[in-house]
PDB file of C-alpha atoms in Angstrom:
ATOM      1  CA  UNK A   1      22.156   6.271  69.739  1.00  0.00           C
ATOM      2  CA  UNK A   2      23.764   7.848  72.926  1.00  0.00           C
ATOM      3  CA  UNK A   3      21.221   9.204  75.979  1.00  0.00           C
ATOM      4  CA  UNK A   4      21.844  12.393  76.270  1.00  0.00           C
ATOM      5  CA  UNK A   5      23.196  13.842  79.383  1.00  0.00           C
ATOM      6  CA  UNK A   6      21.365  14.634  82.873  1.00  0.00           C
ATOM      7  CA  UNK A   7      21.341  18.702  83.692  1.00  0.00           C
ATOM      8  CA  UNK A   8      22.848  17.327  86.719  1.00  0.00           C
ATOM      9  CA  UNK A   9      25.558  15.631  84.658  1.00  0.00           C
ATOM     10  CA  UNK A  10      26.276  18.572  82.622  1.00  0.00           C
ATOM     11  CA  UNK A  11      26.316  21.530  85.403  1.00  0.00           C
ATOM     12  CA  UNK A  12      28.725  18.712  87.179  1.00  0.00           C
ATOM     13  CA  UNK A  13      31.162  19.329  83.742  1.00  0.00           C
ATOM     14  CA  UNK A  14      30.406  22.737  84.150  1.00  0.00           C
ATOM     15  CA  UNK A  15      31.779  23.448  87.219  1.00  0.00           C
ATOM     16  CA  UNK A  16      35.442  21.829  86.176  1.00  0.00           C
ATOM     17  CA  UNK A  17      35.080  24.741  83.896  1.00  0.00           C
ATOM     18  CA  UNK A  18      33.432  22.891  80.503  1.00  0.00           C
ATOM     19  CA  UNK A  19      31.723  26.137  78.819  1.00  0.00           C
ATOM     20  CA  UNK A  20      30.306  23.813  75.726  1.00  0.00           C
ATOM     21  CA  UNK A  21      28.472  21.846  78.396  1.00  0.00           C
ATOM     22  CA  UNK A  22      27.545  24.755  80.298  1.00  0.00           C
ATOM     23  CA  UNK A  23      25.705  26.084  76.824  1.00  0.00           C
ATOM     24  CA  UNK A  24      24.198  22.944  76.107  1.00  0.00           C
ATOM     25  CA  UNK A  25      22.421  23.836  79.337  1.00  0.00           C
ATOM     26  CA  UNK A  26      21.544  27.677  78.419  1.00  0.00           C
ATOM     27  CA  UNK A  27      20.138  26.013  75.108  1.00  0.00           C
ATOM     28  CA  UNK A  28      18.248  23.271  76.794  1.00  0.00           C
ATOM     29  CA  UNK A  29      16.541  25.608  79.476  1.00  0.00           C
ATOM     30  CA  UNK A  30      16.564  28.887  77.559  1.00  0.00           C
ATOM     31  CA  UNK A  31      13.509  29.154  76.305  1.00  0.00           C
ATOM     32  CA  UNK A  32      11.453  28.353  79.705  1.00  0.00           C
ATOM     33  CA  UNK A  33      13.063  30.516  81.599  1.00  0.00           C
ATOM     34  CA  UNK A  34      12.337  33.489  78.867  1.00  0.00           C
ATOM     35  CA  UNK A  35       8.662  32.012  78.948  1.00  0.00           C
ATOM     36  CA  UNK A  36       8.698  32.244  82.885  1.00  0.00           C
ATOM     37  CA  UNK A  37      10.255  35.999  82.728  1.00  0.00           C
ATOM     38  CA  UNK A  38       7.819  36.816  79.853  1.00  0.00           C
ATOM     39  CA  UNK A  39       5.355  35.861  82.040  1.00  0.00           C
ATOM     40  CA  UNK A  40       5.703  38.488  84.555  1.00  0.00           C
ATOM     41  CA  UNK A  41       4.197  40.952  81.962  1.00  0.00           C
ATOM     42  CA  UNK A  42       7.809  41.837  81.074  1.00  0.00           C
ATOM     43  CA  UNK A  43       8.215  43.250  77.257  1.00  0.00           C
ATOM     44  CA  UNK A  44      10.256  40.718  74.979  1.00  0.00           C
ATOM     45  CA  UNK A  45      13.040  43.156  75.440  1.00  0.00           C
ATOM     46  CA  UNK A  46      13.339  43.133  78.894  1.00  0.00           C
ATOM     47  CA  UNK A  47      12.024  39.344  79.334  1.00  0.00           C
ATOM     48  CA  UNK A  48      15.462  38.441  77.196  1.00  0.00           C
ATOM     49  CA  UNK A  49      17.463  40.507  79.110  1.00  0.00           C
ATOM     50  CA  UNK A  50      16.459  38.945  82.508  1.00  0.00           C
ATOM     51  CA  UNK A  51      16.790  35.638  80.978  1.00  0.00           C
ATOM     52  CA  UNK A  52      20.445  37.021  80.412  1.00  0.00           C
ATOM     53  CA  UNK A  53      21.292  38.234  83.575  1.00  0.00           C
ATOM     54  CA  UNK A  54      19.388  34.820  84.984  1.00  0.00           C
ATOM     55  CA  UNK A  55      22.003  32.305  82.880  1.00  0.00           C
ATOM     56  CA  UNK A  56      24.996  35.095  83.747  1.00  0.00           C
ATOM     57  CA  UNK A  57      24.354  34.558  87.621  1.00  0.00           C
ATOM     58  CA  UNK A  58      23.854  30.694  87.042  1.00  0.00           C
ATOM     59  CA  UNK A  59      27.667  31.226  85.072  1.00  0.00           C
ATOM     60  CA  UNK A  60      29.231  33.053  88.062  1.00  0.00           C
ATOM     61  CA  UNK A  61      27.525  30.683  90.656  1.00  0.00           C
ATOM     62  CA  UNK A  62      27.774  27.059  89.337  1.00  0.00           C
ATOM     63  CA  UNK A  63      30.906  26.379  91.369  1.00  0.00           C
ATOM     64  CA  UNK A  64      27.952  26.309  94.362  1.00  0.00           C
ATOM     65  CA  UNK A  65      25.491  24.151  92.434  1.00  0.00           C
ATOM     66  CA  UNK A  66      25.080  21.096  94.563  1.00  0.00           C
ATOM     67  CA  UNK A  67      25.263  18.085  91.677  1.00  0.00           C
ATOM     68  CA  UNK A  68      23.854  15.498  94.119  1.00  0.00           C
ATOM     69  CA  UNK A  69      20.667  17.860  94.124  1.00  0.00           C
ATOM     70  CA  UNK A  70      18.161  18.562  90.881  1.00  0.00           C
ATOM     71  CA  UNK A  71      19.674  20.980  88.373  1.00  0.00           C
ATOM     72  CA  UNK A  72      16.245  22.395  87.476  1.00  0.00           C
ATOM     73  CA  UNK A  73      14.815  23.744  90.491  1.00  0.00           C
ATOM     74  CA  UNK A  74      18.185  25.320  91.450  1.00  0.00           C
ATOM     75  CA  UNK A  75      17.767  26.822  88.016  1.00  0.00           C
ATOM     76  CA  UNK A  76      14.249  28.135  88.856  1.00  0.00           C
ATOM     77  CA  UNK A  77      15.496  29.705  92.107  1.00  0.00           C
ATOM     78  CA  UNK A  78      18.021  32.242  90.706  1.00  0.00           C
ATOM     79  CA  UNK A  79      15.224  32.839  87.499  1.00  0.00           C
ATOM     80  CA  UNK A  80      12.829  33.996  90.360  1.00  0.00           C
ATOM     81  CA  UNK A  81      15.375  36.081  92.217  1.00  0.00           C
ATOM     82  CA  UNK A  82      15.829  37.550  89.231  1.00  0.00           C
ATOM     83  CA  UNK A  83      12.281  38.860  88.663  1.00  0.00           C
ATOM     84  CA  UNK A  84      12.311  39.935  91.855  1.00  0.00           C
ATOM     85  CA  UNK A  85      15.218  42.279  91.437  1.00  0.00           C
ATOM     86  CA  UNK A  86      14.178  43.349  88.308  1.00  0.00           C
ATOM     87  CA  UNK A  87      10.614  44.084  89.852  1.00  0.00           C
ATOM     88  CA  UNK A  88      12.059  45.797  92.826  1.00  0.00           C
ATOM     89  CA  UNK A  89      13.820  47.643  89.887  1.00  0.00           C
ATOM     90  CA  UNK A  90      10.940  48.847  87.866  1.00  0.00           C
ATOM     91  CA  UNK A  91       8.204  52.089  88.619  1.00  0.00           C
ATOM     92  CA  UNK A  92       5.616  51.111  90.078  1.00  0.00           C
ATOM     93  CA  UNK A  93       3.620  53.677  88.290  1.00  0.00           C
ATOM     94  CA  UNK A  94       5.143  51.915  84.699  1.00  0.00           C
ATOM     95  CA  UNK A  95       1.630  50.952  82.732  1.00  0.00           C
ATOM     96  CA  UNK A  96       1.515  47.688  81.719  1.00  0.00           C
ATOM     97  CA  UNK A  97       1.763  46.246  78.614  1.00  0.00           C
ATOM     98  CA  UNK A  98      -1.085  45.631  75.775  1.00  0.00           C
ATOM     99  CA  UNK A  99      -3.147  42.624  77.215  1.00  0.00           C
ATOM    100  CA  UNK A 100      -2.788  41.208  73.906  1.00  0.00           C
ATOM    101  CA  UNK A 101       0.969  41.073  74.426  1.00  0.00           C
ATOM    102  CA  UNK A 102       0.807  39.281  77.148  1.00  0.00           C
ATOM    103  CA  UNK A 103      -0.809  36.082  75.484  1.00  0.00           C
ATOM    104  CA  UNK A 104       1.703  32.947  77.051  1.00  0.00           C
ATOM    105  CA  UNK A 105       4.388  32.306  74.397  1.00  0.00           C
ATOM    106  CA  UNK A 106       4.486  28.438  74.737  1.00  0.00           C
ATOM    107  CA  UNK A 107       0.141  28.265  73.584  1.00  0.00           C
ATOM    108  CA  UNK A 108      -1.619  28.387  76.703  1.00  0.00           C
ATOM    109  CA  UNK A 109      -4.591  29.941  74.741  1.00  0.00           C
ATOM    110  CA  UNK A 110      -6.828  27.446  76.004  1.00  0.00           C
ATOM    111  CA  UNK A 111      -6.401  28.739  79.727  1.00  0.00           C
ATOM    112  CA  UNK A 112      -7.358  31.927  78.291  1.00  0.00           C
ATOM    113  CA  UNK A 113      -5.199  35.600  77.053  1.00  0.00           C
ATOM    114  CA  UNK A 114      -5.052  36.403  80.619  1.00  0.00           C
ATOM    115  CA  UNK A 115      -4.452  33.850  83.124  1.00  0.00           C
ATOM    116  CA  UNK A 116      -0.974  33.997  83.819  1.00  0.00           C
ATOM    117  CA  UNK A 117      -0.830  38.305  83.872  1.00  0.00           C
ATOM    118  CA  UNK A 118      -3.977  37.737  86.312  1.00  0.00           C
ATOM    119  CA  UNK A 119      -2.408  35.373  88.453  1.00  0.00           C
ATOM    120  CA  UNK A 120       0.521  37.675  88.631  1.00  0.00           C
ATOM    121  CA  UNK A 121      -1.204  40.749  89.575  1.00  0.00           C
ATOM    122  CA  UNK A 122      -3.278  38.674  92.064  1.00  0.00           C
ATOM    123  CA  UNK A 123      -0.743  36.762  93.766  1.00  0.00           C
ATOM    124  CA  UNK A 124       2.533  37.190  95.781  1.00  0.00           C
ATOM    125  CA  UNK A 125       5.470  36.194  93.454  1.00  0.00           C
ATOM    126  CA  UNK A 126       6.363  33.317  95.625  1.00  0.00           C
ATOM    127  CA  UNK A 127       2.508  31.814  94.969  1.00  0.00           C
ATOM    128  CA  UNK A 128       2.909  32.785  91.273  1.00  0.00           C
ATOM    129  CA  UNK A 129       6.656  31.140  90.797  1.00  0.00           C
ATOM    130  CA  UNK A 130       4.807  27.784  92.704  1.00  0.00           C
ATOM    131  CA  UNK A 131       2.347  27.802  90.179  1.00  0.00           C
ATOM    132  CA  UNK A 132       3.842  28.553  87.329  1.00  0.00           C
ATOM    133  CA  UNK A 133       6.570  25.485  88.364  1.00  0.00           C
ATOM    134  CA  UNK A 134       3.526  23.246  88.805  1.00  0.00           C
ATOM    135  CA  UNK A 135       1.369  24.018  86.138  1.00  0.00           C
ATOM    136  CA  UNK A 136       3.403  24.950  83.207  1.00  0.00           C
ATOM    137  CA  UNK A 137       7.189  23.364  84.278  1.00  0.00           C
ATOM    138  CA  UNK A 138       5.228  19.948  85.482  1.00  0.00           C
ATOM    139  CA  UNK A 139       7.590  19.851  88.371  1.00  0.00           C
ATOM    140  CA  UNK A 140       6.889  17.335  91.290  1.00  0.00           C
ATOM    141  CA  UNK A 141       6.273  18.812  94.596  1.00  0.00           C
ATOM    142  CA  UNK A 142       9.809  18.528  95.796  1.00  0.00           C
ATOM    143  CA  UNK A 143      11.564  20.075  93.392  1.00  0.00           C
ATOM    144  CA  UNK A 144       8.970  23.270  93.799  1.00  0.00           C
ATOM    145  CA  UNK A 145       9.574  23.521  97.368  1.00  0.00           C
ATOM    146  CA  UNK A 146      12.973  23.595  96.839  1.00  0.00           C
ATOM    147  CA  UNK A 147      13.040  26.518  94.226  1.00  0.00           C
ATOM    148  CA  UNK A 148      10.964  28.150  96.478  1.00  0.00           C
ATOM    149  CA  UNK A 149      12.459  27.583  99.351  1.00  0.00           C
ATOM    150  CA  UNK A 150       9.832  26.435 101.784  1.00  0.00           C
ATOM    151  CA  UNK A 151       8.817  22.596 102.771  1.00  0.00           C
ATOM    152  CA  UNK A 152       6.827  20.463 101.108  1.00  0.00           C
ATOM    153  CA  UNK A 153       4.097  21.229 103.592  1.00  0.00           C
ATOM    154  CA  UNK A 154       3.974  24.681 103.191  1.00  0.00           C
ATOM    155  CA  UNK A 155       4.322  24.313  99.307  1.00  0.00           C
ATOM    156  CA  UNK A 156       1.173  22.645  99.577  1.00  0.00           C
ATOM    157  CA  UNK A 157      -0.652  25.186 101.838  1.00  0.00           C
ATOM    158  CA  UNK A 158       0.784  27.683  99.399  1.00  0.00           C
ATOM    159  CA  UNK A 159      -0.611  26.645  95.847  1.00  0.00           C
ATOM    160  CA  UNK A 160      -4.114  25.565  97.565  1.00  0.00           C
ATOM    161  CA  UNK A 161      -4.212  28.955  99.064  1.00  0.00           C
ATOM    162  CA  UNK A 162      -2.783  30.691  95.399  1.00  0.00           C
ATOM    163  CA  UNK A 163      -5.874  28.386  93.655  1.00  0.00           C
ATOM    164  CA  UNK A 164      -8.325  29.769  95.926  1.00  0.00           C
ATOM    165  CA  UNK A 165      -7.100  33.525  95.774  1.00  0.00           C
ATOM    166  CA  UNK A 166      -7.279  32.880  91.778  1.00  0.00           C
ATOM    167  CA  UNK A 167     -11.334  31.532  92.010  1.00  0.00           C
ATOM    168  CA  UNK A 168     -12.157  34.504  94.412  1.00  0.00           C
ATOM    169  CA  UNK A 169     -10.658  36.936  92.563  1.00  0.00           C
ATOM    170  CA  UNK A 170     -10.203  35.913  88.805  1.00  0.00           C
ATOM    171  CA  UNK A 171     -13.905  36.018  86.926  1.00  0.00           C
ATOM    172  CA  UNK A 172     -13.747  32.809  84.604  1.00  0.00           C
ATOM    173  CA  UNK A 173     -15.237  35.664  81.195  1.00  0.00           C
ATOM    174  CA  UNK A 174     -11.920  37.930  81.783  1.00  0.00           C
ATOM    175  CA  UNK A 175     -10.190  33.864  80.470  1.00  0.00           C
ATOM    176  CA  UNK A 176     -12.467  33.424  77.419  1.00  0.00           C
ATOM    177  CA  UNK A 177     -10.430  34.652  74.223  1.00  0.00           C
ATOM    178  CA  UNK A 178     -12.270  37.729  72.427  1.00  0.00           C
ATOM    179  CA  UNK A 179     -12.116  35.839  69.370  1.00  0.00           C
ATOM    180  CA  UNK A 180     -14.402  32.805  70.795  1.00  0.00           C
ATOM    181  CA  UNK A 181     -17.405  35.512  71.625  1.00  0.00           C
ATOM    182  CA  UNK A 182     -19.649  35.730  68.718  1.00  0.00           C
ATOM    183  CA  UNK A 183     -22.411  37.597  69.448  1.00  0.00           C
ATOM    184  CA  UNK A 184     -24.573  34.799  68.742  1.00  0.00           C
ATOM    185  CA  UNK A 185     -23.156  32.933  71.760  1.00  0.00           C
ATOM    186  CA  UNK A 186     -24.227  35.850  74.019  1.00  0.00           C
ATOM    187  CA  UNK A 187     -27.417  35.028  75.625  1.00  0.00           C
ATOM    188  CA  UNK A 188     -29.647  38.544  76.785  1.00  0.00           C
TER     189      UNK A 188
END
């Protein structure tokens, strides 16, 4: 049985202009980087569509992709740009959508329905893309500072300082699922 190829490996093929290993990249990473866009509150719709764009501008920019450097976090960097256009893009008067909608795709239940549309509305989008690379991605340290674009130092500074802005201003009821309050479990 052959190992499988290294992101690195594969954005290295396609930059000599390989499209099938280029896909094998879209398919690999396609469904995280919807999961990160759907995590902005986005609508499916739209969370596909900047998932689109995001693989589109990785397309028309792989010939810059540095393959001595980590695929993923390069990867992460033009997904966050992304949601920052498309956020620049969008009313800010828009409502948002159902809470129940925005219940993480990938089963993060267990954090609770809201905790990643909370963190978003509470934190500065650089702070939510460093936690959302750290907690749900499982990236080291280095590889988040360099999707964010800031040291390691200041990477560090930046997700204590997100964690504490979440336990100020994030009450631990608005995480418990509706469906685990019985009204027996409801003390007077």
């Amino acid at each position: 049985m052959s190992n499988p190829e290294s992101d690195e490996e594969l954005a290295a093929r396609a930059q000599k202009g390989d499209r099938a290993a280029f896909n094998v990249l879209v398919t690999r990473h396609h469904k995280r980087i919807f999961a990160f866009h759907r995590s902005s509150g986005n609508a499916t719709q739209d969370a596909e569509d900047y998932t689109q764009e995001t693989f589109l501008r990785v397309f028309k920019s792989i010939a810059r992709y540095d393959s001595s450097q980590c695929f993923l976090p390069w990867l992460y960097t033009i997904a966050r740009r992304e949601a920052i256009r498309a956020w620049r893009k969008k009313k800010p008067a828009e409502p948002l959508p159902p809470a129940e909608s925005l219940v993480d795709v990938e089963g993060d239940r267990h954090l609770g329905p809201h905790l990643w549309h909370l963190a978003r509305l509470h934190l500065k989008p650089v702070a939510f893309t460093a936690l959302w690379l750290q907690y749900r991605e499982d990236l080291p340290l280095g590889e988040i500072a360099c999707s964010i674009q800031k040291s390691e130092s200041a990477t560090k500074v930046l997700l204590h300082r997100a964690r504490a802005t979440l336990r100020e201003k994030i009450d631990p009821a608005e995480l418990i699922p509706q469906t685990q309050l019985h009204p027996e479990s409801i003390s007077p």
